[in-house]
Amino acid sequence: MHEGDYLVIALEAGRFALPTATVAGVVEVAELPFLPGRSGFVTGMISFRNEPVTVIELAGALGDFSARPVAAHKVIVLREKGRALGVDIGDSEISFHWNTETGKVTGERGLFTSGRIYDSENAIDIIDWTALFNETTRILSADDGKKSPHSR
């Protein structure tokens, strides 16, 4: 895998990409263990290679709060610089977008996106998982009593 290679997630709200260099693995779980103090888009914890990983619901983090039941949870585990985060995509499909297929890449930013890839099909928003990690940490912080505008 090279720089510019992405794992692409097809959500109802559109297609979203994560750099493959940050993907440590993809696991499927029937349900996520309850997380005390759960709020916002933080949904639970999993054990990945014997380490606890906080899991967030990607659709909720991106503003889609419509609850839809899923039979299983597909969790993409991201890891970089000692940080880990699980991204629950429910039963959404994943594919890959290789650097050689990449059309124009722009720096169009959103709340949790860092750019956009324009390919032959349509736009793919690049997820800023570091921003998601930082917001997740803030939500879970016992020291911070403030509610984020991004919390449910």
mmCIF file of C-alpha atoms in Angstrom:
data_model
loop_
_atom_site.group_PDB
_atom_site.id
_atom_site.type_symbol
_atom_site.label_atom_id
_atom_site.label_comp_id
_atom_site.label_asym_id
_atom_site.label_seq_id
_atom_site.Cartn_x
_atom_site.Cartn_y
_atom_site.Cartn_z
ATOM 1 C CA MET A 1 0.000 0.000 0.000
ATOM 2 C CA HIS A 2 1.241 3.428 -0.893
ATOM 3 C CA GLU A 3 0.512 7.024 -0.021
ATOM 4 C CA GLY A 4 -2.649 7.958 -1.853
ATOM 5 C CA ASP A 5 -4.234 4.501 -1.378
ATOM 6 C CA TYR A 6 -7.574 4.580 0.436
ATOM 7 C CA LEU A 7 -10.099 2.232 1.988
ATOM 8 C CA VAL A 8 -13.486 3.516 0.772
ATOM 9 C CA ILE A 9 -16.682 3.172 2.812
ATOM 10 C CA ALA A 10 -20.081 3.400 1.127
ATOM 11 C CA LEU A 11 -22.515 4.994 3.586
ATOM 12 C CA GLU A 12 -26.030 6.198 2.814
ATOM 13 C CA ALA A 13 -24.716 9.779 3.042
ATOM 14 C CA GLY A 14 -21.999 9.170 0.433
ATOM 15 C CA ARG A 15 -18.573 7.634 0.011
ATOM 16 C CA PHE A 16 -15.821 8.263 2.523
ATOM 17 C CA ALA A 17 -12.139 7.319 2.483
ATOM 18 C CA LEU A 18 -9.481 6.463 5.048
ATOM 19 C CA PRO A 19 -5.775 6.290 4.160
ATOM 20 C CA THR A 20 -4.802 2.601 4.054
ATOM 21 C CA ALA A 21 -1.562 3.402 5.898
ATOM 22 C CA THR A 22 -3.620 4.015 9.059
ATOM 23 C CA VAL A 23 -5.810 0.891 8.805
ATOM 24 C CA ALA A 24 -4.606 -1.732 11.308
ATOM 25 C CA GLY A 25 -7.451 -4.144 10.583
ATOM 26 C CA VAL A 26 -11.147 -4.739 10.018
ATOM 27 C CA VAL A 27 -13.145 -6.883 12.433
ATOM 28 C CA GLU A 28 -16.797 -7.911 12.571
ATOM 29 C CA VAL A 29 -18.620 -8.169 15.881
ATOM 30 C CA ALA A 30 -22.240 -9.113 16.540
ATOM 31 C CA GLU A 31 -22.648 -6.352 19.098
ATOM 32 C CA LEU A 32 -20.514 -3.812 20.876
ATOM 33 C CA PRO A 33 -20.044 -4.090 24.640
ATOM 34 C CA PHE A 34 -21.808 -1.362 26.622
ATOM 35 C CA LEU A 35 -19.628 1.639 27.373
ATOM 36 C CA PRO A 36 -20.477 3.390 30.682
ATOM 37 C CA GLY A 37 -20.911 7.120 30.190
ATOM 38 C CA ARG A 38 -21.491 6.663 26.487
ATOM 39 C CA SER A 39 -22.393 9.871 24.691
ATOM 40 C CA GLY A 40 -22.277 11.406 21.258
ATOM 41 C CA PHE A 41 -21.090 9.112 18.528
ATOM 42 C CA VAL A 42 -18.978 6.966 20.890
ATOM 43 C CA THR A 43 -20.638 3.537 20.869
ATOM 44 C CA GLY A 44 -18.455 1.032 22.690
ATOM 45 C CA MET A 45 -15.160 -0.788 23.054
ATOM 46 C CA ILE A 46 -13.557 -3.778 21.407
ATOM 47 C CA SER A 47 -10.396 -5.732 22.040
ATOM 48 C CA PHE A 48 -8.057 -5.635 19.062
ATOM 49 C CA ARG A 49 -4.859 -7.672 19.364
ATOM 50 C CA ASN A 50 -5.369 -7.712 23.141
ATOM 51 C CA GLU A 51 -5.667 -3.924 23.394
ATOM 52 C CA PRO A 52 -8.847 -1.981 24.210
ATOM 53 C CA VAL A 53 -10.028 0.236 21.363
ATOM 54 C CA THR A 54 -12.783 2.839 21.648
ATOM 55 C CA VAL A 55 -15.360 2.528 18.869
ATOM 56 C CA ILE A 56 -17.331 5.339 17.262
ATOM 57 C CA GLU A 57 -20.256 5.190 14.863
ATOM 58 C CA LEU A 58 -19.026 6.805 11.651
ATOM 59 C CA ALA A 59 -22.447 7.781 10.303
ATOM 60 C CA GLY A 60 -23.294 9.531 13.585
ATOM 61 C CA ALA A 61 -19.957 11.338 13.648
ATOM 62 C CA LEU A 62 -20.680 12.615 10.151
ATOM 63 C CA GLY A 63 -24.122 13.899 11.174
ATOM 64 C CA ASP A 64 -26.416 11.011 10.175
ATOM 65 C CA PHE A 65 -28.325 10.194 13.374
ATOM 66 C CA SER A 66 -30.986 7.992 11.775
ATOM 67 C CA ALA A 67 -30.830 4.714 13.635
ATOM 68 C CA ARG A 68 -30.907 1.633 11.469
ATOM 69 C CA PRO A 69 -30.557 -1.833 12.894
ATOM 70 C CA VAL A 70 -27.625 -3.883 11.675
ATOM 71 C CA ALA A 71 -26.991 -7.597 12.043
ATOM 72 C CA ALA A 72 -23.273 -7.080 12.609
ATOM 73 C CA HIS A 73 -20.846 -4.269 13.180
ATOM 74 C CA LYS A 74 -17.927 -3.953 10.795
ATOM 75 C CA VAL A 75 -15.257 -2.025 12.704
ATOM 76 C CA ILE A 76 -12.246 -0.527 10.962
ATOM 77 C CA VAL A 77 -9.405 -0.189 13.463
ATOM 78 C CA LEU A 78 -7.149 2.781 12.784
ATOM 79 C CA ARG A 79 -3.746 3.132 14.375
ATOM 80 C CA GLU A 80 -1.021 5.741 14.121
ATOM 81 C CA LYS A 81 1.531 7.264 16.500
ATOM 82 C CA GLY A 82 0.320 5.264 19.510
ATOM 83 C CA ARG A 83 -3.322 6.212 18.977
ATOM 84 C CA ALA A 84 -6.059 3.742 18.064
ATOM 85 C CA LEU A 85 -9.707 4.230 17.149
ATOM 86 C CA GLY A 86 -12.397 1.827 15.976
ATOM 87 C CA VAL A 87 -14.770 3.140 13.308
ATOM 88 C CA ASP A 88 -18.079 1.235 13.199
ATOM 89 C CA ILE A 89 -19.531 1.260 9.690
ATOM 90 C CA GLY A 90 -22.366 -1.200 10.423
ATOM 91 C CA ASP A 91 -22.935 -3.416 7.421
ATOM 92 C CA SER A 92 -21.714 -0.853 4.876
ATOM 93 C CA GLU A 93 -19.584 -2.033 1.979
ATOM 94 C CA ILE A 94 -15.880 -1.280 1.726
ATOM 95 C CA SER A 95 -13.620 -1.152 -1.299
ATOM 96 C CA PHE A 96 -10.229 0.263 -2.177
ATOM 97 C CA HIS A 97 -9.187 3.286 -4.178
ATOM 98 C CA TRP A 98 -5.587 3.026 -5.335
ATOM 99 C CA ASN A 99 -3.306 5.997 -5.936
ATOM 100 C CA THR A 100 -3.201 5.199 -9.665
ATOM 101 C CA GLU A 101 -6.996 5.675 -9.861
ATOM 102 C CA THR A 102 -6.992 8.997 -8.057
ATOM 103 C CA GLY A 103 -8.281 11.936 -9.983
ATOM 104 C CA LYS A 104 -8.195 15.421 -8.560
ATOM 105 C CA VAL A 105 -7.671 15.657 -4.790
ATOM 106 C CA THR A 106 -8.682 18.900 -3.116
ATOM 107 C CA GLY A 107 -8.296 20.310 0.368
ATOM 108 C CA GLU A 108 -12.042 20.873 0.838
ATOM 109 C CA ARG A 109 -12.480 20.459 4.577
ATOM 110 C CA GLY A 110 -15.471 19.599 6.697
ATOM 111 C CA LEU A 111 -15.947 19.004 10.404
ATOM 112 C CA PHE A 112 -14.302 15.567 10.255
ATOM 113 C CA THR A 113 -13.036 15.528 6.672
ATOM 114 C CA SER A 114 -9.685 16.741 5.389
ATOM 115 C CA GLY A 115 -10.164 16.678 1.641
ATOM 116 C CA ARG A 116 -12.062 15.290 -1.298
ATOM 117 C CA ILE A 117 -11.159 12.905 -4.102
ATOM 118 C CA TYR A 118 -12.882 13.403 -7.425
ATOM 119 C CA ASP A 119 -12.913 10.206 -9.463
ATOM 120 C CA SER A 120 -14.899 9.015 -12.458
ATOM 121 C CA GLU A 121 -17.944 8.053 -10.329
ATOM 122 C CA ASN A 122 -18.355 10.939 -7.878
ATOM 123 C CA ALA A 123 -16.691 12.662 -4.953
ATOM 124 C CA ILE A 124 -15.210 10.743 -2.039
ATOM 125 C CA ASP A 125 -14.669 12.661 1.210
ATOM 126 C CA ILE A 126 -11.406 11.879 3.014
ATOM 127 C CA ILE A 127 -12.035 11.311 6.723
ATOM 128 C CA ASP A 128 -9.823 13.224 9.149
ATOM 129 C CA TRP A 129 -9.558 10.418 11.668
ATOM 130 C CA THR A 130 -7.191 12.435 13.888
ATOM 131 C CA ALA A 131 -9.980 14.995 14.383
ATOM 132 C CA LEU A 132 -12.387 12.127 15.170
ATOM 133 C CA PHE A 133 -9.877 10.681 17.650
ATOM 134 C CA ASN A 134 -9.417 14.064 19.343
ATOM 135 C CA GLU A 135 -13.186 14.627 19.617
ATOM 136 C CA THR A 136 -13.671 11.085 20.955
ATOM 137 C CA THR A 137 -10.994 11.712 23.583
ATOM 138 C CA ARG A 138 -12.677 14.974 24.528
ATOM 139 C CA ILE A 139 -16.092 13.270 24.824
ATOM 140 C CA LEU A 140 -14.665 10.552 27.081
ATOM 141 C CA SER A 141 -12.571 12.891 29.208
ATOM 142 C CA ALA A 142 -13.716 12.898 32.812
ATOM 143 C CA ASP A 143 -12.062 16.290 33.309
ATOM 144 C CA ASP A 144 -14.132 18.073 30.661
ATOM 145 C CA GLY A 145 -17.709 18.669 31.759
ATOM 146 C CA LYS A 146 -18.561 20.660 28.636
ATOM 147 C CA LYS A 147 -20.785 19.194 25.965
ATOM 148 C CA SER A 148 -19.568 19.375 22.402
ATOM 149 C CA PRO A 149 -21.905 20.687 19.728
ATOM 150 C CA HIS A 150 -21.176 17.353 18.008
ATOM 151 C CA SER A 151 -22.545 15.228 20.869
ATOM 152 C CA ARG A 152 -26.035 13.789 20.840
#
